[in-house]
Amino acid sequence: MLSSFVLLQATPTASTLGTANPVSIAMFFLFVAVTLYITYWAAKKTKTGSEFYAAGRNISGFQNGLALAGDYMSAASFLGIAGMVATKGYDGLIYSIGFLVGWPLIMFLIAEPLRNLGKYTFADVVAYRLRQRPIRIASSVGSLLTISFYLIAQMVGAGGLIKTLFGLEYEIAVVIVGAVMTLYVLFGGMIATTWVQIIKAVLLLSGATVLVLLSLAKFGFSPGNLLEAVSTQYGQAMLSPGGYITNPFDALSLGLALMLGTAGLPHILMRFYTVPDAKAARKSVFVATGFIGYFYLLTFLIGFSAMALVGKPAIEGLDKGGNMAALLLAEQTGGTAFLGFIAAVAFATILAVVAGLTLSGASSISHDLYVHVFKKGVSDEKGEMKVARRATIALGILSILLGLVFKGQNVAFMVGLAFSIAASANFPALLMSIIWKKFTTQGAVWSIVTGAALSLILIVLSPTIMVDIMGYPEAIFPLKNPALVSMSSAFLVGIIVSLLKPEPAAAAKFESEKLRTYLGVGAE
Amino acid sequence: MFARRPYTGYKIYQSMENEPKPSANSTAILESAAFKKLVKQRWSVSLVLTFAMLAVYFGFLLLVAFDKELLATKIGDYTTLAIPVGLGIILFAWLLTGVYVFWANNKYDASVEELKNKIS
């Protein structure tokens, strides 16, 4: 995911990648037709706010677990991590581990209180006992920044990917993705988005499983033989950590961003409101962690299989970042039809992830900003829904524009930035509001502002931008990812500001909210 | 709950005039030893599991940063120690969430039900 998800430029090779593949186009249209039918079905059920934002809180724990996994397994993590393993060997696994280990922490620290205290967005929880306006404004800024950078990464990745997969023009691909995902969210709200995620998760998991089985068949179904093939072709060094992580502080900082960023992604946090109670929220995290872990195990095997069967030169010849490794492997093991299937799944994956992002962006605008800031908490549901739908259209147009404007940009740092802002601006304020009685409104606002601003400033000064993109010999800030500094500062500033000026009303309310936090009394 | 409440600026929130007063019953629960024990137990379990996860993950990262040789040790003809360790962490993370679910479904939920019945 953080590997160079650079624009994949299709180059003529023996592969059929980059030409219109009838199977993948048929598969993709089937996916879009089925999901639009679901959207039509969901539209009839989507009238109230609770249905639009939270699927009427009717999703089961298992279904939500699959949907969470669907939200998290982006095309970047499927193609990107498999590609990283295929080109850099074992180091790719270090990234997948980072993306996984945030999930247990979501479970232990925030899932249940989040479900019991909130309504539609994570800002509900932070604002629960603090002053509404300042918190809603600050947390919307944190949410929208995270969502925007994640959206840019997905849209730009999507355009390039689809160009390679289907031979479609970049611009057309971006417009299709933007338009279809706007339809999902606009008409079907969270009900449709959830089912799109579930279908996509099942397709992705089963497609990757078949790919691994087809590949392992070539090694007599023995992973040991696969490793032997990798080792004899590319050297034993591929099977152990290489030079990817050298500076321990860099490792720590990246690790924090990957781990705690997950616990601050608005579209992930929003999913906890779709289940009926805390028990179901708990079950969803368990299911999601299992599926995501299994998925990363598969990407690891896919990466090594691609390295052994397709070969590094062929993979890197098509795309430097290795993003095409899984697809080349699919073609080699299952033929053009199977390539078509996997390509369609990758496209579907992007659609589903951007739909989830857009829905959480729209709820932040309508629920946090419109209702609680502009309308000061007094608003009828009809008005709110109208704003939510307008925000969806606006975000759809915006994401298409961003996709077009950022064409050709390296998007790796935007994913890093999205995770860093999530870990620094969203996570500390959310956690402190749940566990710390003395947390105050000012403390929360300053914590969010510090986390967001430091992430932005430090990433510009980091080697990721100064050296890799702007070409300076050295960067002002030494770490590739700012989370170590920006997240610790967000915690520190939140604590200091809260202690400097106590807010007795907030502390008193913390006591009475405990019934809801721990027992679920009064939770929606 | 916010949407249905008339909202006239944050001063109301500070004085909490519009807040429904907690009933005597729920105040009693909040101050009961059983409830305090429940909250304490919940956070002990959560924090122990959190630190276990953090220790394993950052231990792994530090090992990658400082002792690559150890991870490169062969444990089979070609397999290195790094591979079972890496895959083991993925499995460990999942099992850890399983431990939490097991505890919460059996112990925590039972205590929650007991306390909720007292509120009526």
XYZ file of C-alpha atoms in Angstrom:
644
model
C 0.000 0.000 0.000
C 2.784 2.380 0.833
C 4.881 0.982 -1.923
C 5.019 3.158 -4.942
C 1.477 2.876 -6.106
C 2.723 4.990 -8.887
C 0.744 5.311 -11.960
C 0.818 2.068 -13.680
C 1.872 2.703 -17.204
C 0.874 -0.093 -19.506
C 3.795 -1.183 -21.593
C 3.494 -3.629 -24.430
C 4.431 -7.112 -23.255
C 3.391 -10.623 -24.058
C 0.634 -10.268 -21.473
C -2.885 -9.360 -22.488
C -2.938 -6.765 -19.708
C -3.855 -3.372 -21.048
C -6.136 -4.649 -23.752
C -9.868 -4.887 -23.413
C -10.522 -8.298 -21.908
C -14.109 -9.471 -22.588
C -14.231 -11.625 -19.443
C -13.178 -8.839 -17.121
C -15.519 -6.358 -18.753
C -18.409 -8.823 -18.496
C -17.534 -9.655 -14.866
C -17.265 -6.015 -14.008
C -20.614 -5.123 -15.567
C -22.174 -8.049 -13.737
C -20.798 -6.695 -10.461
C -22.063 -3.191 -11.200
C -25.476 -4.525 -12.271
C -25.879 -6.634 -9.128
C -24.733 -3.868 -6.813
C -26.934 -1.264 -8.510
C -29.867 -3.621 -8.100
C -29.018 -3.840 -4.401
C -28.866 -0.061 -4.335
C -32.353 0.075 -5.865
C -33.595 -2.362 -3.224
C -31.821 -0.448 -0.461
C -33.161 2.892 -1.720
C -36.677 1.832 -0.811
C -35.529 1.139 2.727
C -33.428 4.273 3.070
C -35.671 7.000 4.356
C -34.547 7.924 7.848
C -31.168 9.128 9.006
C -30.540 5.922 10.892
C -31.078 3.943 7.685
C -28.936 6.234 5.574
C -25.988 6.498 7.970
C -26.207 3.244 9.895
C -28.253 0.784 7.812
C -30.984 0.956 10.446
C -28.532 -0.746 12.864
C -29.752 -4.017 11.396
C -26.484 -5.529 10.174
C -25.365 -8.652 12.044
C -21.962 -8.936 13.692
C -20.720 -11.422 11.109
C -21.989 -9.376 8.155
C -20.436 -6.245 9.575
C -17.161 -8.105 10.093
C -17.110 -8.969 6.408
C -18.031 -5.404 5.481
C -15.268 -4.039 7.732
C -12.812 -6.357 6.047
C -14.180 -5.146 2.706
C -13.673 -1.522 3.698
C -10.105 -2.245 4.738
C -8.884 -4.556 1.971
C -8.372 -1.903 -0.651
C -6.998 -2.611 -4.102
C -3.828 -0.931 -2.896
C -3.364 -3.461 -0.145
C -4.216 -6.390 -2.416
C -2.118 -5.363 -5.404
C 0.361 -3.191 -3.504
C 1.394 -5.675 -0.827
C 1.442 -8.648 -3.183
C 3.606 -6.498 -5.462
C 5.891 -5.508 -2.631
C 6.459 -9.136 -1.682
C 6.966 -10.021 -5.344
C 9.685 -7.401 -5.802
C 11.211 -6.952 -2.331
C 10.523 -10.300 -0.737
C 9.883 -10.634 2.993
C 9.774 -6.862 3.658
C 6.304 -6.711 2.147
C 5.037 -8.799 5.039
C 6.207 -6.178 7.532
C 3.677 -3.787 6.033
C 0.818 -6.258 6.161
C 1.538 -6.949 9.814
C 1.399 -3.205 10.520
C -1.973 -2.951 8.815
C -3.350 -5.853 10.822
C -2.218 -5.155 14.373
C -4.389 -2.053 14.714
C -7.499 -4.217 14.757
C -6.991 -5.833 18.175
C -6.521 -2.342 19.611
C -9.790 -1.179 18.067
C -11.399 -4.099 19.845
C -9.776 -3.592 23.251
C -9.983 0.183 23.446
C -12.739 1.726 21.379
C -15.215 -0.627 19.683
C -17.729 -1.037 22.508
C -17.672 2.501 23.942
C -17.893 3.820 20.376
C -20.982 1.730 19.687
C -22.633 2.638 22.985
C -21.932 6.378 22.970
C -22.228 7.330 19.321
C -24.940 7.687 16.795
C -23.556 8.164 13.290
C -19.993 9.514 13.384
C -17.058 9.160 15.762
C -17.417 12.867 16.544
C -20.597 11.909 18.436
C -18.388 10.183 20.982
C -15.840 12.974 21.331
C -18.617 15.579 21.582
C -20.752 13.517 23.969
C -19.816 15.392 27.113
C -17.894 18.303 25.617
C -19.152 21.472 23.943
C -20.704 20.580 20.619
C -19.672 23.326 18.227
C -15.907 23.455 18.659
C -15.611 19.651 18.781
C -17.796 19.096 15.752
C -15.826 21.620 13.705
C -12.438 20.244 14.741
C -13.327 16.602 14.270
C -14.926 17.275 10.886
C -11.676 18.835 9.785
C -9.788 15.737 10.971
C -12.275 13.394 9.260
C -12.485 15.269 5.999
C -8.702 15.611 5.708
C -8.222 11.889 6.281
C -10.975 11.014 3.816
C -9.702 13.413 1.143
C -6.179 12.055 1.092
C -7.409 8.481 1.132
C -9.833 9.292 -1.693
C -7.122 10.869 -3.826
C -4.941 7.794 -3.373
C -7.803 5.487 -4.335
C -8.987 7.534 -7.326
C -5.558 8.078 -8.822
C -4.684 4.426 -8.207
C -7.997 3.386 -9.744
C -7.518 5.393 -12.916
C -4.076 3.991 -13.535
C -5.043 0.478 -12.590
C -8.060 0.382 -14.853
C -6.108 1.775 -17.723
C -3.762 -1.183 -17.398
C -6.471 -3.734 -16.770
C -9.107 -2.824 -19.296
C -7.325 -0.571 -21.707
C -9.745 2.209 -20.782
C -8.610 5.850 -20.784
C -7.548 7.139 -17.352
C -10.123 9.951 -17.396
C -12.992 7.673 -18.349
C -12.054 5.224 -15.604
C -12.026 7.965 -12.965
C -15.423 9.249 -14.085
C -16.958 5.750 -14.041
C -15.656 5.009 -10.550
C -16.849 8.378 -9.245
C -20.279 8.110 -10.839
C -21.096 4.537 -9.787
C -19.945 5.037 -6.210
C -22.022 8.235 -5.975
C -25.090 6.223 -7.037
C -24.477 3.617 -4.313
C -24.225 6.185 -1.571
C -26.810 8.632 -2.847
C -29.668 6.169 -3.192
C -28.725 3.211 -1.067
C -26.871 4.900 1.815
C -25.250 2.605 4.355
C -27.502 -0.365 3.508
C -26.276 -0.507 -0.093
C -22.704 0.398 0.845
C -22.596 -2.442 3.380
C -23.823 -5.022 0.876
C -21.419 -3.769 -1.774
C -18.631 -4.273 0.788
C -19.819 -7.747 1.709
C -20.020 -8.926 -1.911
C -16.666 -7.410 -2.690
C -15.048 -8.993 0.386
C -16.379 -12.437 -0.556
C -15.234 -12.026 -4.174
C -11.801 -10.792 -3.149
C -11.234 -13.490 -0.533
C -12.410 -16.310 -2.777
C -10.553 -14.965 -5.834
C -7.320 -14.687 -3.862
C -7.819 -18.175 -2.406
C -8.254 -19.700 -5.872
C -5.211 -17.796 -7.086
C -3.118 -19.208 -4.236
C -4.387 -22.750 -4.852
C -3.653 -22.536 -8.577
C -0.161 -21.249 -7.818
C 0.629 -23.750 -5.086
C -0.488 -26.548 -7.421
C 2.641 -25.790 -9.404
C 4.715 -26.511 -6.298
C 2.978 -29.732 -5.357
C 0.895 -27.779 -2.806
C 3.974 -27.322 -0.657
C 4.834 -23.812 0.535
C 8.303 -25.190 1.277
C 8.862 -25.902 -2.418
C 7.662 -22.396 -3.229
C 10.207 -20.870 -0.844
C 12.887 -23.085 -2.322
C 12.062 -21.807 -5.813
C 12.251 -18.195 -4.606
C 15.528 -18.810 -2.818
C 17.227 -20.551 -5.737
C 16.114 -17.934 -8.245
C 16.622 -14.723 -6.273
C 18.748 -15.635 -3.292
C 18.075 -16.514 0.300
C 17.988 -12.801 1.245
C 14.453 -12.545 -0.157
C 13.213 -14.712 2.705
C 14.294 -12.451 5.529
C 14.035 -8.735 6.351
C 16.174 -6.711 3.989
C 17.044 -3.075 3.843
C 13.561 -1.678 3.826
C 13.472 -0.643 7.454
C 16.834 0.533 8.675
C 16.349 3.427 11.049
C 14.560 2.169 14.194
C 12.756 5.491 14.670
C 11.493 5.293 11.128
C 10.214 1.810 11.868
C 8.541 2.941 15.077
C 6.937 5.943 13.417
C 5.618 3.993 10.461
C 4.433 1.244 12.801
C 2.464 3.726 14.915
C 0.851 5.305 11.856
C -0.202 1.953 10.403
C -1.385 0.538 13.705
C -3.227 3.455 15.254
C -4.246 5.047 11.960
C -6.638 2.136 11.504
C -8.312 3.114 14.773
C -8.854 6.641 13.453
C -10.202 6.006 9.952
C -13.679 7.604 9.850
C -15.154 5.104 7.393
C -14.037 2.193 9.567
C -15.292 3.761 12.809
C -18.646 4.546 11.206
C -19.276 0.842 10.609
C -19.716 0.238 14.330
C -23.059 2.031 14.231
C -24.559 -0.434 11.758
C -24.833 -3.238 14.320
C -27.522 -3.461 17.011
C -25.322 -3.493 20.124
C -21.852 -3.634 21.651
C -21.808 -7.422 21.575
C -22.289 -7.413 17.794
C -19.636 -4.694 17.445
C -17.220 -6.957 19.307
C -18.046 -9.899 17.067
C -17.518 -7.793 13.939
C -13.964 -6.908 14.939
C -13.156 -10.558 15.619
C -14.530 -11.610 12.229
C -12.843 -8.706 10.420
C -9.454 -9.405 12.034
C -9.701 -13.062 11.018
C -10.566 -12.313 7.411
C -7.981 -9.551 7.057
C -5.281 -11.747 8.606
C -6.170 -14.582 6.234
C -6.136 -12.134 3.332
C -2.628 -10.896 4.184
C -1.461 -14.487 4.424
C -2.781 -14.976 0.898
C -1.124 -11.822 -0.449
C 2.166 -13.062 1.020
C 1.856 -16.357 -0.872
C 0.662 -14.560 -4.013
C 3.697 -12.284 -3.882
C 6.192 -15.123 -3.578
C 4.382 -17.211 -6.207
C 4.464 -14.299 -8.618
C 8.162 -13.840 -7.951
C 8.877 -17.509 -8.644
C 6.465 -18.126 -11.524
C 6.218 -14.804 -13.361
C 9.651 -13.533 -12.450
C 10.793 -10.195 -11.057
C 11.914 -8.708 -14.398
C 8.537 -9.302 -16.029
C 6.685 -7.828 -13.027
C 8.912 -4.780 -12.750
C 8.862 -4.347 -16.515
C 5.129 -3.769 -16.426
C 5.080 -1.605 -13.330
C 7.997 -0.537 -11.157
C 6.058 -0.791 -7.909
C 5.098 -4.374 -8.682
C 1.393 -3.581 -8.565
C 0.644 -5.911 -11.454
C 2.229 -8.974 -9.830
C -1.041 -10.570 -8.694
C -2.619 -10.021 -12.098
C 0.313 -11.433 -14.030
C 0.236 -14.446 -11.749
C -3.488 -14.881 -12.358
C -2.938 -14.843 -16.090
C -0.092 -17.316 -15.872
C -1.860 -19.810 -13.638
C -5.489 -19.461 -14.708
C -5.352 -18.026 -18.197
C -7.031 -14.964 -19.641
C -10.440 -15.757 -18.199
C -9.087 -15.913 -14.663
C -7.097 -12.728 -15.238
C -10.384 -11.140 -16.266
C -12.019 -12.289 -13.079
C -9.243 -10.989 -10.806
C -9.104 -7.694 -12.713
C -12.847 -7.228 -12.287
C -12.515 -7.977 -8.564
C -9.762 -5.364 -8.246
C -11.980 -2.791 -9.959
C -14.953 -3.711 -7.759
C -12.698 -3.339 -4.741
C -11.876 0.250 -5.579
C -15.525 1.088 -6.114
C -16.495 -0.330 -2.753
C -13.742 1.442 -0.836
C -14.451 4.869 -2.334
C -18.166 4.388 -1.612
C -17.376 3.786 2.058
C -15.124 6.847 2.175
C -17.712 9.066 0.501
C -20.463 7.988 2.863
C -18.367 8.817 5.901
C -17.397 12.168 4.389
C -21.029 12.990 3.659
C -22.086 12.121 7.217
C -19.396 14.311 8.651
C -20.682 17.225 6.562
C -24.404 16.696 7.198
C -24.431 15.272 10.724
C -21.493 17.078 12.329
C -21.262 20.343 10.417
C -24.793 21.034 9.185
C -26.835 19.839 12.158
C -24.538 20.651 15.039
C -22.700 23.687 13.776
C -24.959 25.533 11.333
C -28.295 24.490 12.799
C -27.040 24.444 16.391
C -28.490 21.013 17.024
C -32.036 21.873 15.941
C -32.816 20.240 12.654
C -35.466 18.005 11.239
C -34.385 14.724 9.769
C -35.647 15.635 6.295
C -33.395 18.665 6.141
C -30.437 16.639 7.345
C -31.001 13.924 4.756
C -31.234 16.520 2.016
C -27.869 17.924 3.046
C -26.387 14.429 3.309
C -27.439 13.665 -0.271
C -26.146 16.995 -1.578
C -22.869 16.389 0.235
C -22.659 12.972 -1.428
C -23.052 14.501 -4.886
C -20.508 17.189 -4.057
C -18.017 14.611 -2.774
C -18.582 12.456 -5.864
C -17.779 15.402 -8.141
C -14.860 16.418 -5.933
C -13.345 12.941 -6.000
C -13.575 12.824 -9.797
C -11.891 16.233 -9.998
C -9.184 15.220 -7.530
C -8.583 12.065 -9.539
C -8.140 14.145 -12.679
C -6.002 16.855 -11.077
C -3.629 14.436 -9.357
C -3.203 12.265 -12.428
C 0.325 10.933 -12.641
C 1.198 11.802 -9.033
C 2.864 9.331 -6.750
C 0.125 8.549 -4.278
C 2.144 6.531 -1.777
C 2.681 9.515 0.479
C -1.021 10.371 0.410
C -1.895 6.983 1.885
C 0.845 7.520 4.454
C -0.518 10.977 5.155
C -4.106 9.724 5.501
C -2.982 7.144 8.075
C -0.824 9.683 9.863
C -3.674 12.210 10.178
C -6.030 9.451 11.304
C -3.537 8.324 13.958
C -2.655 11.859 15.090
C -5.801 13.973 14.736
C -8.626 11.469 15.212
C -7.358 8.662 17.404
C -5.915 10.588 20.408
C -9.017 12.764 20.858
C -11.309 9.763 20.514
C -9.354 7.628 22.978
C -8.947 10.359 25.584
C -12.629 11.253 25.445
C -13.475 7.616 26.175
C -11.018 6.897 28.962
C -10.011 10.186 30.578
C -12.366 12.003 32.906
C -10.472 15.284 32.919
C -10.423 15.678 29.151
C -11.824 19.084 28.134
C -13.259 20.756 25.054
C -10.184 22.920 24.604
C -7.939 19.914 25.117
C -9.766 17.978 22.393
C -9.738 20.857 19.915
C -6.034 21.548 20.415
C -5.186 17.875 20.245
C -6.987 17.506 16.899
C -5.499 20.688 15.463
C -1.990 19.745 16.598
C -2.218 16.244 15.165
C -3.581 17.352 11.807
C -1.281 20.355 11.374
C 1.892 18.541 12.435
C 1.136 15.609 10.133
C 0.729 17.940 7.178
C 3.755 20.099 7.947
C 6.117 17.262 8.820
C 5.246 15.176 5.782
C 6.120 18.125 3.552
C 9.460 18.402 5.368
C 10.073 14.649 5.343
C 12.248 12.628 2.944
C 9.038 11.255 1.365
C 8.381 14.634 -0.244
C 11.640 16.599 -0.003
C 13.938 13.846 -1.269
C 11.734 11.483 -3.279
C 9.489 14.028 -4.962
C 11.237 17.391 -4.846
C 14.725 15.980 -5.242
C 16.569 17.712 -2.382
C 19.579 15.740 -1.147
C 18.357 15.826 2.431
C 15.099 16.475 4.277
C 14.545 18.902 7.153
C 12.555 16.316 9.132
C 14.366 12.960 9.178
C 11.461 10.479 9.454
C 9.511 9.215 6.452
C 6.289 9.135 8.409
C 5.500 11.850 10.977
C 3.238 9.808 13.296
C 5.842 9.336 16.050
C 6.102 13.097 16.534
C 2.636 14.236 15.451
C 0.726 11.615 17.440
C 2.733 12.002 20.649
C 2.343 15.778 20.352
C -1.418 15.426 19.892
C -1.650 13.374 23.100
C 0.658 15.707 24.970
C -1.080 18.913 23.890
C -4.488 17.375 24.683
C -3.330 16.462 28.193
C -1.588 19.755 28.961
C -4.425 21.972 27.715
C -6.978 19.883 29.624
C -5.008 20.112 32.853
C -4.380 23.850 32.491
C -8.059 24.718 32.346
C -10.377 22.103 33.849
C -13.972 21.815 32.657
C -16.008 20.615 35.664
C -19.199 20.124 33.630
C -17.456 17.718 31.275
C -15.930 15.768 34.143
C -19.320 15.495 35.859
C -20.949 14.253 32.684
C -18.208 11.667 32.299
C -19.540 9.967 35.427
C -23.118 9.827 34.226
C -22.142 8.683 30.726
C -20.547 5.618 32.284
C -23.899 3.833 32.450
C -24.099 4.134 28.716
C -20.439 3.402 28.021
C -20.253 0.204 30.013
C -23.789 -1.102 30.257
C -25.177 0.228 26.975
C -28.094 1.834 28.833
C -29.660 4.445 26.558
C -27.524 3.543 23.554
C -29.261 3.767 20.209
C -30.020 12.289 21.278
C -28.481 15.580 20.234
C -30.749 16.166 17.299
C -33.934 16.129 19.290
C -32.789 18.523 21.962
C -33.204 22.262 21.550
C -29.732 23.658 21.407
C -29.058 27.229 22.293
C -25.326 27.490 22.449
C -22.714 25.825 24.522
C -23.501 27.599 27.771
C -26.439 25.250 28.226
C -24.074 22.366 27.857
C -21.802 23.753 30.499
C -24.558 24.206 33.017
C -26.241 21.021 31.832
C -29.681 22.566 32.368
C -31.202 20.498 29.644
C -29.695 17.229 30.690
C -32.114 14.716 32.096
C -31.128 14.335 35.729
C -29.802 10.870 36.444
C -32.377 8.947 38.416
C -31.590 8.016 42.003
C -31.524 4.423 40.896
C -28.872 4.893 38.257
C -26.783 7.038 40.582
C -26.854 4.189 43.045
C -25.653 1.803 40.343
C -22.871 4.170 39.325
C -21.655 4.301 42.894
C -22.104 0.626 43.616
C -19.076 -1.523 44.267
C -20.207 -4.007 41.626
C -20.223 -1.351 38.884
C -16.858 0.056 39.897
C -15.409 -3.429 39.872
C -16.843 -4.038 36.413
C -15.272 -0.888 34.990
C -11.952 -1.647 36.627
C -11.954 -5.220 35.386
C -12.838 -4.153 31.858
C -9.887 -1.806 31.648
C -7.462 -4.242 33.246
C -8.324 -6.867 30.639
C -8.218 -4.314 27.800
C -4.922 -2.804 28.857
C -3.171 -6.124 29.445
C -4.219 -7.301 25.967
C -3.282 -3.939 24.417
C 0.192 -4.049 25.911
C 0.630 -7.664 24.814
C -0.133 -6.633 21.234
C 2.096 -3.548 21.399
C 4.977 -5.507 22.918
C 4.822 -8.206 20.248
C 4.538 -5.787 17.331
C 7.167 -3.305 18.447
C 9.409 -6.156 19.570
C 9.202 -7.453 16.016
C 9.928 -4.035 14.495
C 12.936 -3.542 16.766
C 14.207 -6.987 15.878
C 13.883 -6.056 12.202
C 15.739 -2.821 12.845
C 18.525 -4.162 15.084
C 18.982 -7.889 14.578
C 18.241 -8.921 11.048
C 20.691 -11.812 11.332
C 18.602 -13.542 13.963
C 15.513 -13.366 11.769
C 17.504 -14.641 8.803
C 18.447 -17.832 10.690
C 17.428 -20.860 8.682
C 15.016 -23.190 10.387
C 14.483 -25.472 7.401
C 16.280 -26.009 4.125
C 15.244 -22.551 2.963
C 12.668 -21.276 5.434
C 13.941 -18.529 7.708
C 12.874 -17.784 11.262
C 11.381 -14.534 9.953
C 8.567 -16.356 8.159
C 6.973 -18.227 11.077
C 7.523 -15.159 13.286
C 5.752 -12.838 10.825
C 2.869 -15.186 10.163
C 2.761 -15.977 13.884
C 2.140 -12.308 14.699
C -0.850 -12.247 12.353
C -2.225 -15.348 14.050
C -1.428 -13.944 17.513
C -3.328 -10.724 16.767
C -6.377 -12.703 15.770
C -6.196 -15.060 18.753
C -5.858 -12.072 21.068
C -9.138 -10.637 19.775
C -10.602 -14.122 20.333
C -9.463 -14.081 23.966
C -11.166 -10.744 24.459
C -14.427 -11.905 22.862
C -14.397 -15.043 25.006
C -13.882 -13.033 28.189
C -16.417 -10.377 27.252
C -19.143 -12.800 26.169
C -18.835 -14.894 29.272
C -17.796 -12.693 32.151
C -18.407 -9.090 31.157
C -21.841 -9.525 29.597
C -23.050 -11.546 32.572
C -22.121 -8.745 34.983
C -23.668 -6.162 32.659
C -26.972 -8.053 32.622
C -26.953 -8.299 36.381
C -26.427 -4.561 36.793
C -28.948 -3.661 34.118
C -31.638 -5.675 35.864
C -31.129 -3.556 38.950
C -31.889 -0.364 37.036
C -35.207 -1.531 35.619
